[in-house]
Structures are given as structure tokens and as C-alpha cells.
Amino acid sequence: MSCIFCKIAEHKAPAKIIFEDSDIIVFADFNPRAIVHLLVTPKFHCSRIMDLPDNLTLKIFETVRMITKELKLQDNFKLVLHNGALAGQIVEHLHFHYLSNQPNVDVKFKTVIT
Ligand code: AMP
Ligand code: ZN
């Protein structure tokens, strides 16, 4: 399957990764529309929120809270899901955009694949 986010999850495509575990990967959007623009993505390939297993749905939100604490953005971020082409989804692998325009956020990349 030639899914770019699956390739990133497998470390077979370039990415600036800030967090990953066996289920979830968080990496920088390569065309940022905010000072902080991350993509919070299940490693499991599915396109739509209705296809995401419950345990991964929970883990996505736990991960959002964890990175929010780490980046100290409790009061200043938004989460965006484009669910379907009509809603603006381009990459057909489910992902949440994590966006903040807070200046001076210390985003540390754990792994950078070039
Ligand atoms: P959308 O599918 O509209 O929710 O948005 C897809 C997002 O993925 C866009 O913001 C792109 O800039 C971003 N994107 C696409 N390919 C990559 C990539 N290889 N690395 C990082 N971000 C990407
Ligand atoms: Zn995929």
C-alpha cells in the first residue's frame, strides 16, 4: 500500500517525529499553518473516524493530552479532523491536526528521519 503516513509510521519516509509508541505517531506537518502544527496519527491504517477501533480512539486523545502537557499548551491549541474529501481530507490515513500559535513553544523532535 502506498500510504505516506503508513510509510512514516514504518520509518520509511522522512518525518520529524515528536512522539511514538506501538499505536500512535505524532510528527510535524511539512507545510505548517501554525507555529506548532503536528499530526497525531494512529499507526493502524484507516481513513475515517468511524473505522478507528475504540482503543485507538481513546489512545489518540490520551496522546493529545500528553503532548499538551509536555508542550505546556493547556490553554492554547486546537485539534482539527478532516473526515472525508468533502471536509478537506487529502491524505487518506486518519490524522488529527494539532495547531497552536503560541510563540516560543519548545518542540523537541525525538527522531528525525531524512
Ligand atoms: P488533510 O488530509 O487535508 O487533513 O491534510 C493532510 C496534511 O498532511 C497536510 O497539512 C499536509 O501538509 C500534511 N502532509 C502530507 N504529507 C506529509 C508528509 N510526508 N509529512 C508531513 N506532513 C505531510
Ligand atoms: Zn496509511
mmCIF file of C-alpha atoms and ligand atoms in Angstrom:
data_model
loop_
_atom_site.group_PDB
_atom_site.id
_atom_site.type_symbol
_atom_site.label_atom_id
_atom_site.label_comp_id
_atom_site.label_asym_id
_atom_site.label_seq_id
_atom_site.Cartn_x
_atom_site.Cartn_y
_atom_site.Cartn_z
ATOM 1 C CA MET A 1 0.000 0.000 0.000
ATOM 2 C CA SER A 2 1.462 3.382 -0.904
ATOM 3 C CA CYS A 3 0.170 5.401 2.010
ATOM 4 C CA ILE A 4 2.599 8.152 3.024
ATOM 5 C CA PHE A 5 1.538 8.132 6.691
ATOM 6 C CA CYS A 6 1.950 4.345 6.880
ATOM 7 C CA LYS A 7 5.437 4.846 5.467
ATOM 8 C CA ILE A 8 6.178 7.491 8.101
ATOM 9 C CA ALA A 9 4.850 5.120 10.794
ATOM 10 C CA GLU A 10 7.276 2.473 9.488
ATOM 11 C CA HIS A 11 10.166 4.988 9.377
ATOM 12 C CA LYS A 12 10.340 4.519 5.605
ATOM 13 C CA ALA A 13 9.605 8.159 4.730
ATOM 14 C CA PRO A 14 11.092 11.393 6.109
ATOM 15 C CA ALA A 15 9.475 12.926 9.178
ATOM 16 C CA LYS A 16 10.207 14.943 12.278
ATOM 17 C CA ILE A 17 8.715 12.737 14.961
ATOM 18 C CA ILE A 18 7.958 14.179 18.365
ATOM 19 C CA PHE A 19 6.346 11.074 19.889
ATOM 20 C CA GLU A 20 5.562 7.497 19.004
ATOM 21 C CA ASP A 21 4.638 4.242 20.665
ATOM 22 C CA SER A 22 3.369 0.984 19.207
ATOM 23 C CA ASP A 23 -0.019 2.508 18.240
ATOM 24 C CA ILE A 24 0.361 6.241 17.691
ATOM 25 C CA ILE A 25 2.823 8.551 15.969
ATOM 26 C CA VAL A 26 2.996 12.353 16.214
ATOM 27 C CA PHE A 27 5.054 14.233 13.663
ATOM 28 C CA ALA A 28 5.424 17.734 12.243
ATOM 29 C CA ASP A 29 3.246 18.737 9.308
ATOM 30 C CA PHE A 30 5.644 19.531 6.461
ATOM 31 C CA ASN A 31 3.532 22.512 5.413
ATOM 32 C CA PRO A 32 2.788 24.145 8.764
ATOM 33 C CA ARG A 33 -0.168 26.511 9.048
ATOM 34 C CA ALA A 34 0.588 27.488 12.642
ATOM 35 C CA ILE A 35 3.689 27.973 14.771
ATOM 36 C CA VAL A 36 3.109 24.459 16.092
ATOM 37 C CA HIS A 37 1.473 22.153 13.540
ATOM 38 C CA LEU A 38 1.613 18.469 14.378
ATOM 39 C CA LEU A 39 -0.247 15.470 13.008
ATOM 40 C CA VAL A 40 -1.498 12.953 15.569
ATOM 41 C CA THR A 41 -1.912 9.696 13.729
ATOM 42 C CA PRO A 42 -2.743 6.069 14.512
ATOM 43 C CA LYS A 43 -0.199 3.657 13.041
ATOM 44 C CA PHE A 44 -3.141 1.469 12.044
ATOM 45 C CA HIS A 45 -4.262 2.427 8.542
ATOM 46 C CA CYS A 46 -7.826 3.642 8.274
ATOM 47 C CA SER A 47 -9.312 6.650 6.539
ATOM 48 C CA ARG A 48 -12.253 7.708 8.654
ATOM 49 C CA ILE A 49 -13.011 8.155 12.343
ATOM 50 C CA MET A 50 -15.817 5.580 12.091
ATOM 51 C CA ASP A 51 -13.223 2.957 11.137
ATOM 52 C CA LEU A 52 -10.891 3.619 14.063
ATOM 53 C CA PRO A 53 -11.062 0.951 16.790
ATOM 54 C CA ASP A 54 -12.241 2.221 20.203
ATOM 55 C CA ASN A 55 -8.941 1.555 21.962
ATOM 56 C CA LEU A 56 -7.082 3.686 19.396
ATOM 57 C CA THR A 57 -9.675 6.450 19.599
ATOM 58 C CA LEU A 58 -9.019 6.617 23.319
ATOM 59 C CA LYS A 59 -5.261 6.468 22.814
ATOM 60 C CA ILE A 60 -5.335 9.334 20.318
ATOM 61 C CA PHE A 61 -6.959 11.590 22.915
ATOM 62 C CA GLU A 62 -4.650 10.398 25.670
ATOM 63 C CA THR A 63 -1.739 11.256 23.377
ATOM 64 C CA VAL A 64 -3.190 14.702 22.684
ATOM 65 C CA ARG A 65 -3.349 15.344 26.425
ATOM 66 C CA MET A 66 0.160 14.018 26.949
ATOM 67 C CA ILE A 67 1.733 16.240 24.268
ATOM 68 C CA THR A 68 -0.316 19.201 25.515
ATOM 69 C CA LYS A 69 1.215 18.785 28.962
ATOM 70 C CA GLU A 70 4.674 18.329 27.514
ATOM 71 C CA LEU A 71 4.384 21.439 25.319
ATOM 72 C CA LYS A 72 2.575 23.391 28.077
ATOM 73 C CA LEU A 73 -0.253 24.320 25.722
ATOM 74 C CA GLN A 74 -3.186 23.558 28.037
ATOM 75 C CA ASP A 75 -4.901 26.848 27.173
ATOM 76 C CA ASN A 76 -3.948 27.391 23.585
ATOM 77 C CA PHE A 77 -4.297 24.713 20.956
ATOM 78 C CA LYS A 78 -6.874 23.382 18.545
ATOM 79 C CA LEU A 79 -7.481 19.972 17.092
ATOM 80 C CA VAL A 80 -8.833 19.570 13.567
ATOM 81 C CA LEU A 81 -10.037 16.452 11.781
ATOM 82 C CA HIS A 82 -10.806 16.491 8.077
ATOM 83 C CA ASN A 83 -13.045 13.448 7.868
ATOM 84 C CA GLY A 84 -13.639 12.786 4.174
ATOM 85 C CA ALA A 85 -12.694 14.557 0.963
ATOM 86 C CA LEU A 86 -15.722 16.828 1.157
ATOM 87 C CA ALA A 87 -14.453 18.018 4.534
ATOM 88 C CA GLY A 88 -10.993 18.726 3.110
ATOM 89 C CA GLN A 89 -9.212 15.429 3.748
ATOM 90 C CA ILE A 90 -6.351 14.927 1.321
ATOM 91 C CA VAL A 91 -4.291 12.187 2.949
ATOM 92 C CA GLU A 92 -6.486 9.090 3.251
ATOM 93 C CA HIS A 93 -4.956 7.989 6.541
ATOM 94 C CA LEU A 94 -6.789 9.329 9.566
ATOM 95 C CA HIS A 95 -4.953 12.125 11.360
ATOM 96 C CA PHE A 96 -5.740 14.979 13.695
ATOM 97 C CA HIS A 97 -4.096 18.345 13.097
ATOM 98 C CA TYR A 98 -2.755 19.754 16.367
ATOM 99 C CA LEU A 99 -2.300 23.508 15.969
ATOM 100 C CA SER A 100 -1.119 26.329 18.172
ATOM 101 C CA ASN A 101 0.148 29.827 17.542
ATOM 102 C CA GLN A 102 1.715 30.119 20.958
ATOM 103 C CA PRO A 103 5.193 31.624 20.450
ATOM 104 C CA ASN A 104 8.350 30.022 21.832
ATOM 105 C CA VAL A 105 6.999 26.508 22.274
ATOM 106 C CA ASP A 106 9.823 24.083 22.902
ATOM 107 C CA VAL A 107 9.017 21.277 20.452
ATOM 108 C CA LYS A 108 11.668 18.595 20.755
ATOM 109 C CA PHE A 109 11.899 16.026 17.995
ATOM 110 C CA LYS A 110 12.668 12.558 19.348
ATOM 111 C CA THR A 111 13.526 11.192 15.923
ATOM 112 C CA VAL A 112 14.219 12.925 12.635
ATOM 113 C CA ILE A 113 14.136 10.755 9.537
ATOM 114 C CA THR A 114 15.523 12.407 6.436
HETATM 115 P P1 AMP B 1 -5.618 16.714 5.300
HETATM 116 O O1 AMP B 1 -5.604 15.355 4.655
HETATM 117 O O2 AMP B 1 -6.268 17.772 4.464
HETATM 118 O O3 AMP B 1 -6.152 16.705 6.699
HETATM 119 O O4 AMP B 1 -4.134 17.237 5.418
HETATM 120 C C1 AMP B 1 -3.015 16.449 5.197
HETATM 121 C C2 AMP B 1 -1.862 17.166 5.839
HETATM 122 O O5 AMP B 1 -0.745 16.326 5.777
HETATM 123 C C3 AMP B 1 -1.474 18.493 5.184
HETATM 124 O O6 AMP B 1 -1.478 19.509 6.186
HETATM 125 C C4 AMP B 1 -0.071 18.235 4.626
HETATM 126 O O7 AMP B 1 0.756 19.368 4.716
HETATM 127 C C5 AMP B 1 0.408 17.099 5.508
HETATM 128 N N1 AMP B 1 1.364 16.177 4.899
HETATM 129 C C6 AMP B 1 1.200 15.491 3.756
HETATM 130 N N2 AMP B 1 2.260 14.693 3.518
HETATM 131 C C7 AMP B 1 3.103 14.869 4.566
HETATM 132 C C8 AMP B 1 4.379 14.345 4.916
HETATM 133 N N3 AMP B 1 5.004 13.456 4.127
HETATM 134 N N4 AMP B 1 4.968 14.768 6.058
HETATM 135 C C9 AMP B 1 4.349 15.656 6.847
HETATM 136 N N5 AMP B 1 3.145 16.200 6.586
HETATM 137 C C10 AMP B 1 2.538 15.821 5.451
HETATM 138 ZN ZN ZN B 2 -1.859 4.592 5.958
#
